[in-house]
Amino acid sequence: MLPMRLSRSRQAEFDEVSGHLKLFFGRRLSEIIGIGLIVIAICIALALVSWSVQDPSFNQAVNRPVSNLLGRPGAMLSDIMIQLFGLGAMAWLAPLGFLGFRLMSGKSITPIKLRIAVWIFGGLAACAIISALPIIGNWPLPIGLGGITGDAILNAAQKLPAFAGSST
């Protein structure tokens, strides 16, 4: 049996309904991704807030209960993030949550390349600035408050002639 061809007016109606369905499902997918990004940002924030140097991690094996709110995975993720970015790790999360809210509201996220570049630059800058702060109290790591990344950026910046001090 041959397939039935639609008349031009029926084809236009079908295309219109198809376009509306694509738009509808595209918006729902955007909302679901937005909710997912917000949940991920909140979970990582909870893991970072409940980070303890005494929890088990990739470089420390301990035989005690995990105190991180997200259990062993949260303890390991937060330890990596704290060691890499220090307290600046939270600066990496904020744009992720804002992106989730923007996707949920249906707003566009263009220009995406510029947003990613600013996100990376802002995260690195936050680590460097936090690393320049003096350590007050009981910071349990041998690195600065900005983590390995912040210490490396700050160290590189201090070797630049403008910041190295006057040697004349």
mmCIF file of C-alpha atoms in Angstrom, residues 22-146:
data_model
loop_
_atom_site.group_PDB
_atom_site.id
_atom_site.type_symbol
_atom_site.label_atom_id
_atom_site.label_comp_id
_atom_site.label_asym_id
_atom_site.label_seq_id
_atom_site.Cartn_x
_atom_site.Cartn_y
_atom_site.Cartn_z
ATOM 1 C CA LYS A 22 9.975 20.736 19.243
ATOM 2 C CA LEU A 23 9.856 24.104 21.004
ATOM 3 C CA PHE A 24 7.892 22.628 23.925
ATOM 4 C CA PHE A 25 10.257 19.690 24.433
ATOM 5 C CA GLY A 26 13.307 21.912 23.897
ATOM 6 C CA ARG A 27 12.133 24.197 26.707
ATOM 7 C CA ARG A 28 11.445 21.259 29.025
ATOM 8 C CA LEU A 29 14.905 19.825 28.272
ATOM 9 C CA SER A 30 16.454 23.223 29.033
ATOM 10 C CA GLU A 31 14.556 23.352 32.339
ATOM 11 C CA ILE A 32 15.635 19.823 33.277
ATOM 12 C CA ILE A 33 19.283 20.624 32.507
ATOM 13 C CA GLY A 34 18.961 23.850 34.529
ATOM 14 C CA ILE A 35 17.557 21.975 37.517
ATOM 15 C CA GLY A 36 20.351 19.420 37.178
ATOM 16 C CA LEU A 37 23.030 22.128 37.184
ATOM 17 C CA ILE A 38 21.506 23.759 40.265
ATOM 18 C CA VAL A 39 21.360 20.418 42.084
ATOM 19 C CA ILE A 40 24.986 19.681 41.151
ATOM 20 C CA ALA A 41 26.092 23.129 42.365
ATOM 21 C CA ILE A 42 24.213 22.701 45.657
ATOM 22 C CA CYS A 43 25.620 19.194 46.220
ATOM 23 C CA ILE A 44 29.180 20.318 45.559
ATOM 24 C CA ALA A 45 28.648 23.331 47.839
ATOM 25 C CA LEU A 46 27.406 21.025 50.599
ATOM 26 C CA ALA A 47 30.430 18.788 50.111
ATOM 27 C CA LEU A 48 32.769 21.787 50.294
ATOM 28 C CA VAL A 49 31.082 23.268 53.360
ATOM 29 C CA SER A 50 31.344 19.971 55.204
ATOM 30 C CA TRP A 51 34.955 19.280 54.109
ATOM 31 C CA SER A 52 37.228 17.955 56.812
ATOM 32 C CA VAL A 53 40.935 17.358 56.502
ATOM 33 C CA GLN A 54 40.448 14.155 58.495
ATOM 34 C CA ASP A 55 38.025 12.569 56.039
ATOM 35 C CA PRO A 56 39.382 9.856 53.760
ATOM 36 C CA SER A 57 40.595 11.068 50.384
ATOM 37 C CA PHE A 58 42.835 9.968 47.539
ATOM 38 C CA ASN A 59 45.961 10.942 49.450
ATOM 39 C CA GLN A 60 44.874 10.020 52.969
ATOM 40 C CA ALA A 61 43.630 6.635 54.096
ATOM 41 C CA VAL A 62 41.936 6.746 57.469
ATOM 42 C CA ASN A 63 39.841 4.230 59.283
ATOM 43 C CA ARG A 64 37.151 6.474 60.728
ATOM 44 C CA PRO A 65 33.640 7.472 59.730
ATOM 45 C CA VAL A 66 33.255 10.086 57.020
ATOM 46 C CA SER A 67 31.943 13.398 58.323
ATOM 47 C CA ASN A 68 31.137 14.923 54.915
ATOM 48 C CA LEU A 69 27.432 15.454 54.268
ATOM 49 C CA LEU A 70 27.712 13.624 50.932
ATOM 50 C CA GLY A 71 29.660 10.693 52.313
ATOM 51 C CA ARG A 72 32.840 9.286 50.837
ATOM 52 C CA PRO A 73 32.310 10.696 47.302
ATOM 53 C CA GLY A 74 31.697 14.155 48.757
ATOM 54 C CA ALA A 75 34.778 13.879 50.960
ATOM 55 C CA MET A 76 36.972 12.927 48.026
ATOM 56 C CA LEU A 77 35.569 15.572 45.672
ATOM 57 C CA SER A 78 35.763 18.329 48.265
ATOM 58 C CA ASP A 79 39.330 17.371 49.195
ATOM 59 C CA ILE A 80 40.435 17.598 45.569
ATOM 60 C CA MET A 81 38.682 20.938 45.102
ATOM 61 C CA ILE A 82 40.038 22.407 48.345
ATOM 62 C CA GLN A 83 43.574 21.327 47.509
ATOM 63 C CA LEU A 84 43.355 22.659 43.958
ATOM 64 C CA PHE A 85 41.349 25.852 44.506
ATOM 65 C CA GLY A 86 41.250 26.384 48.279
ATOM 66 C CA LEU A 87 38.420 28.607 49.434
ATOM 67 C CA GLY A 88 38.192 29.832 45.829
ATOM 68 C CA ALA A 89 36.417 26.565 44.989
ATOM 69 C CA MET A 90 33.122 28.261 45.823
ATOM 70 C CA ALA A 91 33.817 30.874 43.134
ATOM 71 C CA TRP A 92 33.782 28.091 40.545
ATOM 72 C CA LEU A 93 30.303 26.988 41.671
ATOM 73 C CA ALA A 94 28.393 30.265 41.506
ATOM 74 C CA PRO A 95 28.387 30.512 37.684
ATOM 75 C CA LEU A 96 27.201 26.914 37.471
ATOM 76 C CA GLY A 97 24.180 27.707 39.638
ATOM 77 C CA PHE A 98 23.465 30.936 37.760
ATOM 78 C CA LEU A 99 23.624 29.044 34.454
ATOM 79 C CA GLY A 100 21.088 26.583 35.839
ATOM 80 C CA PHE A 101 18.724 29.412 36.811
ATOM 81 C CA ARG A 102 19.169 31.023 33.395
ATOM 82 C CA LEU A 103 18.332 27.755 31.626
ATOM 83 C CA MET A 104 15.273 27.276 33.839
ATOM 84 C CA SER A 105 14.001 30.754 33.003
ATOM 85 C CA GLY A 106 14.295 30.127 29.272
ATOM 86 C CA LYS A 107 16.806 32.912 28.629
ATOM 87 C CA SER A 108 19.585 32.470 26.110
ATOM 88 C CA ILE A 109 23.145 31.798 27.187
ATOM 89 C CA THR A 110 24.981 33.374 24.289
ATOM 90 C CA PRO A 111 27.853 34.117 23.768
ATOM 91 C CA ILE A 112 28.800 30.818 25.376
ATOM 92 C CA LYS A 113 32.535 30.943 24.564
ATOM 93 C CA LEU A 114 32.904 34.335 26.221
ATOM 94 C CA ARG A 115 30.974 33.139 29.280
ATOM 95 C CA ILE A 116 33.227 30.095 29.648
ATOM 96 C CA ALA A 117 36.363 32.232 29.274
ATOM 97 C CA VAL A 118 35.143 34.713 31.903
ATOM 98 C CA TRP A 119 34.161 31.799 34.200
ATOM 99 C CA ILE A 120 37.661 30.324 33.982
ATOM 100 C CA PHE A 121 39.380 33.716 34.372
ATOM 101 C CA GLY A 122 37.139 34.631 37.320
ATOM 102 C CA GLY A 123 37.751 31.312 39.065
ATOM 103 C CA LEU A 124 41.515 31.607 38.654
ATOM 104 C CA ALA A 125 41.461 35.247 39.776
ATOM 105 C CA ALA A 126 39.433 34.334 42.865
ATOM 106 C CA CYS A 127 41.965 31.633 43.768
ATOM 107 C CA ALA A 128 44.872 34.068 43.348
ATOM 108 C CA ILE A 129 43.191 36.810 45.400
ATOM 109 C CA ILE A 130 42.248 34.406 48.188
ATOM 110 C CA SER A 131 45.767 32.979 48.146
ATOM 111 C CA ALA A 132 47.142 36.487 48.773
ATOM 112 C CA LEU A 133 45.199 36.711 52.051
ATOM 113 C CA PRO A 134 47.083 35.862 55.224
ATOM 114 C CA ILE A 135 46.333 32.552 56.880
ATOM 115 C CA ILE A 136 44.532 33.234 60.125
ATOM 116 C CA GLY A 137 43.561 30.493 62.532
ATOM 117 C CA ASN A 138 43.838 26.784 61.927
ATOM 118 C CA TRP A 139 44.248 26.300 58.167
ATOM 119 C CA PRO A 140 45.143 22.607 58.072
ATOM 120 C CA LEU A 141 46.898 22.496 54.702
ATOM 121 C CA PRO A 142 50.491 23.426 53.876
ATOM 122 C CA ILE A 143 49.251 25.519 50.943
ATOM 123 C CA GLY A 144 47.617 28.947 50.981
ATOM 124 C CA LEU A 145 43.916 29.707 51.205
ATOM 125 C CA GLY A 146 43.678 29.765 47.392
#
